[in-house]
């Protein structure tokens, strides 16, 4: 359940921040008349995301007749979800400093075009998060013991609701959160969730007969890690850590989790400053001019990225 809650919280907060930036920009620009178009685009994106998730579930439960085809479908969606998770967390780390300025620039261009452009811009800004959420949720829920049942749906809805509340409080400047740190920690946890999803996908490929080694266990610690215990269920539900994985499952988990975590947590290298030429002896230091005001449009992804309409 925690994995699906985390997915809803992470993806929901990204979408909420995007909407908050758009709404705050329109309010501060005295363009409240365009707010209905923004909400229309957001609503359409949410509806299509829910429809996409329902289509995935319907395909798995009703359109696919054999167990082999269902296992293969779940394996493919698991791999696709891992690709989306990996791309999403690295994209957010790279774009966090500039996303607010880019969104404001795109919305300015859309305002010059008309109402449909504003709605379309809001739709495109949210639909990516919605489609990612639907796909990742399905893969994560299927890899857990409960599947896409009511409990998983409630956990996802709880994560999204929490994200909406946090986004609203940020918008009203009622709370301050270091979003850079938040996305770093949730990104690291999502990498472990994605490793579990990939492990589950490999197992499905094995059950579908695409990959060999279904009965070749890497180890069996069922006597130590009881799958029926609360901690065994917690590890299986969060990160798909099981007591008796196959060799290929273990290789896939380690081969993904270790290098991706290292790359994600490694701080990007700072560009080296050019060396200053030596000054001749006796040369007076010039008086520096007054520094211009700092441009905070590309500040780190913290609460300043969501301006309050009351500012």
Coordinates of C-alpha atoms in Angstrom, one line a residue:
X1 CA 0.0 0.0 0.0
X2 CA 2.8 2.4 0.8
X3 CA 4.2 2.1 -2.7
X4 CA 1.0 3.1 -4.3
X5 CA 0.6 5.9 -1.8
X6 CA 4.0 7.2 -2.6
X7 CA 3.3 7.1 -6.3
X8 CA 0.1 9.1 -5.8
X9 CA 1.9 11.6 -3.5
X10 CA 4.9 12.1 -5.8
X11 CA 3.0 12.3 -9.1
X12 CA 0.2 14.2 -7.6
X13 CA 2.5 16.8 -6.1
X14 CA 4.2 17.3 -9.4
X15 CA 0.9 17.9 -11.1
X16 CA -0.3 20.1 -8.3
X17 CA 2.7 22.3 -8.5
X18 CA 2.3 22.7 -12.2
X19 CA -1.3 23.8 -11.8
X20 CA -0.4 26.1 -8.9
X21 CA 2.2 27.9 -11.0
X22 CA -0.3 28.4 -13.8
X23 CA -3.1 29.6 -11.6
X24 CA -0.8 32.0 -9.6
X25 CA 0.6 33.4 -12.8
X26 CA -2.9 34.2 -14.1
X27 CA -4.0 35.7 -10.8
X28 CA -1.0 38.0 -10.5
X29 CA -1.3 38.9 -14.2
X30 CA -4.9 40.0 -13.7
X31 CA -6.1 37.3 -16.1
X32 CA -8.6 35.5 -13.9
X33 CA -10.9 35.2 -16.9
X34 CA -8.6 32.5 -18.3
X35 CA -8.9 30.3 -15.1
X36 CA -11.9 28.3 -16.4
X37 CA -9.8 27.3 -19.5
X38 CA -7.0 26.1 -17.2
X39 CA -9.4 24.0 -15.1
X40 CA -11.0 22.6 -18.2
X41 CA -7.7 21.4 -19.5
X42 CA -6.8 19.9 -16.1
X43 CA -10.2 18.2 -15.9
X44 CA -9.8 16.7 -19.3
X45 CA -6.3 15.4 -18.5
X46 CA -7.6 13.8 -15.3
X47 CA -10.5 12.2 -17.1
X48 CA -8.3 10.7 -19.8
X49 CA -5.8 9.5 -17.2
X50 CA -8.5 7.6 -15.4
X51 CA -9.8 6.2 -18.7
X52 CA -6.3 5.1 -19.6
X53 CA -5.9 3.3 -16.2
X54 CA -9.3 1.6 -16.7
X55 CA -8.3 0.5 -20.2
X56 CA -5.2 -1.1 -18.9
X57 CA -7.1 -2.9 -16.2
X58 CA -9.9 -4.0 -18.6
X59 CA -7.3 -5.3 -21.1
X60 CA -5.7 -7.4 -18.4
X61 CA -8.8 -8.8 -16.9
X62 CA -11.2 -9.1 -19.8
X63 CA -9.5 -9.0 -23.2
X64 CA -6.7 -11.4 -22.5
X65 CA -8.0 -14.9 -22.2
X66 CA -5.0 -17.1 -21.4
X67 CA -2.8 -16.8 -18.3
X68 CA 0.3 -16.7 -20.5
X69 CA -1.0 -13.6 -22.3
X70 CA -1.9 -11.9 -19.1
X71 CA 1.5 -12.6 -17.6
X72 CA 3.2 -11.3 -20.7
X73 CA 1.0 -8.1 -20.7
X74 CA 1.8 -7.5 -17.0
X75 CA 5.5 -8.0 -17.8
X76 CA 5.5 -5.5 -20.6
X77 CA 3.6 -2.9 -18.5
X78 CA 6.0 -3.4 -15.7
X79 CA 9.0 -2.7 -17.9
X80 CA 7.3 0.3 -19.4
X81 CA 6.5 1.6 -15.8
X82 CA 10.2 1.2 -14.8
X83 CA 11.2 3.3 -17.9
X84 CA 8.7 6.0 -17.0
X85 CA 9.7 6.1 -13.3
X86 CA 13.4 6.4 -14.2
X87 CA 12.8 9.1 -16.8
X88 CA 10.5 11.0 -14.5
X89 CA 12.8 11.2 -11.5
X90 CA 15.8 12.2 -13.5
X91 CA 13.8 14.8 -15.5
X92 CA 12.4 16.4 -12.4
X93 CA 15.9 16.6 -10.8
X94 CA 17.2 18.4 -14.0
X95 CA 14.1 20.6 -14.6
X96 CA 13.3 21.6 -11.0
X97 CA 15.2 24.9 -11.2
X98 CA 13.6 26.1 -14.5
X99 CA 10.1 24.6 -14.6
X100 CA 8.4 27.6 -13.2
X101 CA 9.9 30.0 -15.7
X102 CA 9.3 27.7 -18.6
X103 CA 5.6 27.2 -17.6
X104 CA 5.1 31.0 -17.3
X105 CA 6.7 31.5 -20.7
X106 CA 4.5 28.9 -22.4
X107 CA 1.4 30.3 -20.7
X108 CA 2.2 33.8 -21.9
X109 CA 2.4 32.5 -25.5
X110 CA -0.9 30.6 -25.0
X111 CA -2.6 33.7 -23.7
X112 CA -1.6 35.5 -26.9
X113 CA -3.2 32.8 -29.0
X114 CA -6.6 32.3 -27.2
X115 CA -8.7 30.2 -24.9
X116 CA -8.2 26.9 -26.6
X117 CA -4.4 27.4 -26.4
X118 CA -4.6 28.1 -22.7
X119 CA -6.7 24.9 -22.1
X120 CA -4.4 22.9 -24.3
X121 CA -1.3 24.1 -22.5
X122 CA -2.9 23.2 -19.1
X123 CA -4.0 19.8 -20.5
X124 CA -0.5 19.0 -21.8
X125 CA 1.1 20.1 -18.6
X126 CA -1.0 17.6 -16.5
X127 CA -1.7 14.7 -18.9
X128 CA 1.9 13.4 -18.7
X129 CA 1.7 13.1 -15.0
X130 CA -1.7 11.4 -15.2
X131 CA -0.7 8.8 -17.8
X132 CA 2.5 8.1 -15.9
X133 CA 0.5 7.7 -12.7
X134 CA -2.0 5.3 -14.3
X135 CA 0.7 3.0 -15.7
X136 CA 3.0 3.1 -12.7
X137 CA 0.1 2.5 -10.3
X138 CA -1.1 -0.6 -12.3
X139 CA 2.4 -2.1 -12.4
X140 CA 3.1 -1.4 -8.7
X141 CA -0.2 -2.7 -7.6
X142 CA 0.1 -5.9 -9.6
X143 CA 3.5 -6.5 -8.2
X144 CA 2.1 -6.3 -4.7
X145 CA 0.0 -9.0 -3.1
X146 CA -3.2 -7.1 -3.2
X147 CA -3.3 -6.2 -6.9
X148 CA -5.3 -3.3 -8.1
X149 CA -8.0 -3.8 -5.5
X150 CA -9.9 -1.3 -3.4
X151 CA -7.0 -1.0 -0.9
X152 CA -4.5 0.0 -3.6
X153 CA -7.0 2.5 -5.1
X154 CA -7.6 4.0 -1.7
X155 CA -3.8 4.3 -1.1
X156 CA -3.3 6.0 -4.5
X157 CA -6.2 8.4 -3.8
X158 CA -4.8 9.1 -0.4
X159 CA -1.5 10.0 -1.9
X160 CA -3.1 12.3 -4.5
X161 CA -5.3 13.9 -1.8
X162 CA -2.2 14.6 0.4
X163 CA -0.4 16.1 -2.6
X164 CA -3.4 18.4 -3.4
X165 CA -3.5 19.6 0.2
X166 CA 0.3 20.3 0.3
X167 CA 0.1 22.1 -3.1
X168 CA -2.8 24.3 -1.9
X169 CA -1.0 25.2 1.3
X170 CA 2.1 26.0 -0.7
X171 CA 0.0 28.2 -3.0
X172 CA -1.5 30.0 0.0
X173 CA 2.0 30.3 1.6
X174 CA 0.7 28.5 4.7
X175 CA 3.7 26.1 4.7
X176 CA 7.3 26.0 3.5
X177 CA 8.8 22.8 2.2
X178 CA 12.2 22.1 0.7
X179 CA 10.9 20.6 -2.5
X180 CA 14.4 19.7 -3.7
X181 CA 14.9 17.5 -0.7
X182 CA 11.4 16.1 -0.9
X183 CA 11.9 15.0 -4.5
X184 CA 15.3 13.6 -3.7
X185 CA 14.0 11.3 -1.0
X186 CA 10.9 10.3 -2.8
X187 CA 12.9 9.7 -5.9
X188 CA 15.3 7.4 -4.1
X189 CA 12.3 5.4 -2.7
X190 CA 10.7 5.3 -6.1
X191 CA 13.9 3.8 -7.5
X192 CA 13.6 0.9 -5.0
X193 CA 9.9 0.6 -5.9
X194 CA 10.8 0.5 -9.6
X195 CA 13.5 -2.2 -8.9
X196 CA 10.7 -4.3 -7.3
X197 CA 8.4 -3.7 -10.3
X198 CA 11.2 -4.8 -12.7
X199 CA 11.8 -7.9 -10.6
X200 CA 8.1 -8.7 -10.8
X201 CA 8.2 -8.1 -14.6
X202 CA 11.1 -10.6 -15.0
X203 CA 9.1 -13.1 -13.0
X204 CA 6.1 -12.6 -15.3
X205 CA 8.3 -13.1 -18.3
X206 CA 9.5 -16.3 -16.8
X207 CA 5.9 -17.5 -16.1
X208 CA 5.0 -16.6 -19.7
X209 CA 7.8 -18.7 -21.0
X210 CA 9.8 -15.8 -22.5
X211 CA 12.7 -16.1 -20.0
X212 CA 14.1 -19.3 -18.5
X213 CA 14.9 -20.1 -14.9
X214 CA 11.5 -20.0 -13.3
X215 CA 12.6 -22.8 -10.9
X216 CA 16.2 -21.6 -10.4
X217 CA 16.1 -19.9 -7.0
X218 CA 18.9 -17.6 -6.0
X219 CA 18.2 -18.4 -2.3
X220 CA 15.4 -19.4 0.0
X221 CA 15.1 -17.6 3.4
X222 CA 11.4 -18.4 4.0
X223 CA 12.2 -19.6 7.4
X224 CA 13.8 -16.2 8.3
X225 CA 11.6 -13.9 6.2
X226 CA 8.1 -15.3 6.6
X227 CA 6.0 -14.1 3.7
X228 CA 2.9 -14.2 6.0
X229 CA 4.4 -11.9 8.6
X230 CA 3.8 -8.2 8.7
X231 CA 7.3 -7.3 7.9
X232 CA 7.4 -9.8 5.0
X233 CA 4.2 -8.4 3.6
X234 CA 5.5 -4.8 4.1
X235 CA 8.8 -5.5 2.2
X236 CA 6.9 -7.4 -0.6
X237 CA 4.3 -4.7 -0.9
X238 CA 6.8 -1.8 -0.9
X239 CA 9.7 -3.1 -2.9
X240 CA 8.7 -6.6 -4.0
X241 CA 11.4 -8.1 -1.7
X242 CA 10.6 -11.8 -1.5
X243 CA 12.1 -14.7 0.4
X244 CA 12.7 -17.0 -2.6
X245 CA 13.6 -15.0 -5.7
X246 CA 14.8 -16.6 -8.9
X247 CA 18.4 -15.9 -10.1
X248 CA 17.2 -13.6 -12.9
X249 CA 14.9 -11.7 -10.6
X250 CA 17.7 -11.0 -8.2
X251 CA 20.1 -10.0 -11.0
X252 CA 17.5 -7.6 -12.5
X253 CA 16.8 -6.0 -9.1
X254 CA 20.5 -5.4 -8.3
X255 CA 21.5 -4.5 -11.8
X256 CA 18.8 -1.7 -11.8
X257 CA 18.7 -0.5 -8.2
X258 CA 22.4 -0.1 -7.5
X259 CA 23.6 1.9 -10.6
X260 CA 20.4 4.0 -10.8
X261 CA 20.6 4.9 -7.1
X262 CA 24.2 5.9 -7.4
X263 CA 23.6 8.1 -10.5
X264 CA 20.5 9.7 -8.9
X265 CA 22.1 10.5 -5.5
X266 CA 25.4 11.7 -7.0
X267 CA 25.7 15.4 -7.0
X268 CA 26.1 16.9 -10.4
X269 CA 29.6 18.3 -11.1
X270 CA 29.9 22.0 -10.7
X271 CA 31.6 23.8 -13.7
X272 CA 35.1 25.0 -12.9
X273 CA 35.5 28.7 -12.8
X274 CA 38.1 30.1 -15.2
X275 CA 41.4 31.2 -13.7
X276 CA 41.8 34.9 -13.3
X277 CA 44.9 36.4 -15.0
X278 CA 47.6 37.8 -12.6
X279 CA 47.5 41.5 -12.1
X280 CA 50.7 43.6 -12.5
X281 CA 52.2 44.8 -9.2
X282 CA 50.9 48.2 -8.1
X283 CA 47.6 47.9 -10.1
X284 CA 44.7 49.3 -8.2
X285 CA 41.6 47.2 -7.8
X286 CA 38.6 48.6 -9.7
X287 CA 35.6 49.5 -7.6
X288 CA 32.8 46.9 -8.4
X289 CA 29.6 48.3 -9.7
X290 CA 26.3 47.6 -7.9
X291 CA 25.1 44.1 -8.5
X292 CA 21.8 43.7 -10.3
X293 CA 18.9 42.1 -8.5
X294 CA 19.0 38.4 -8.5
X295 CA 16.7 36.5 -10.9
X296 CA 14.8 34.0 -8.8
X297 CA 12.9 32.5 -11.7
X298 CA 15.4 29.6 -11.8
X299 CA 15.8 29.2 -8.0
X300 CA 15.9 25.7 -6.5
X301 CA 12.6 23.9 -6.4
X302 CA 11.3 25.1 -3.1
X303 CA 8.2 27.0 -2.0
X304 CA 9.4 30.1 -4.0
X305 CA 8.5 28.2 -7.2
X306 CA 4.8 28.6 -6.3
X307 CA 4.2 32.3 -5.9
X308 CA 1.2 33.3 -3.7
X309 CA -1.5 35.3 -5.4
X310 CA -1.4 37.6 -2.4
X311 CA 2.2 38.6 -3.0

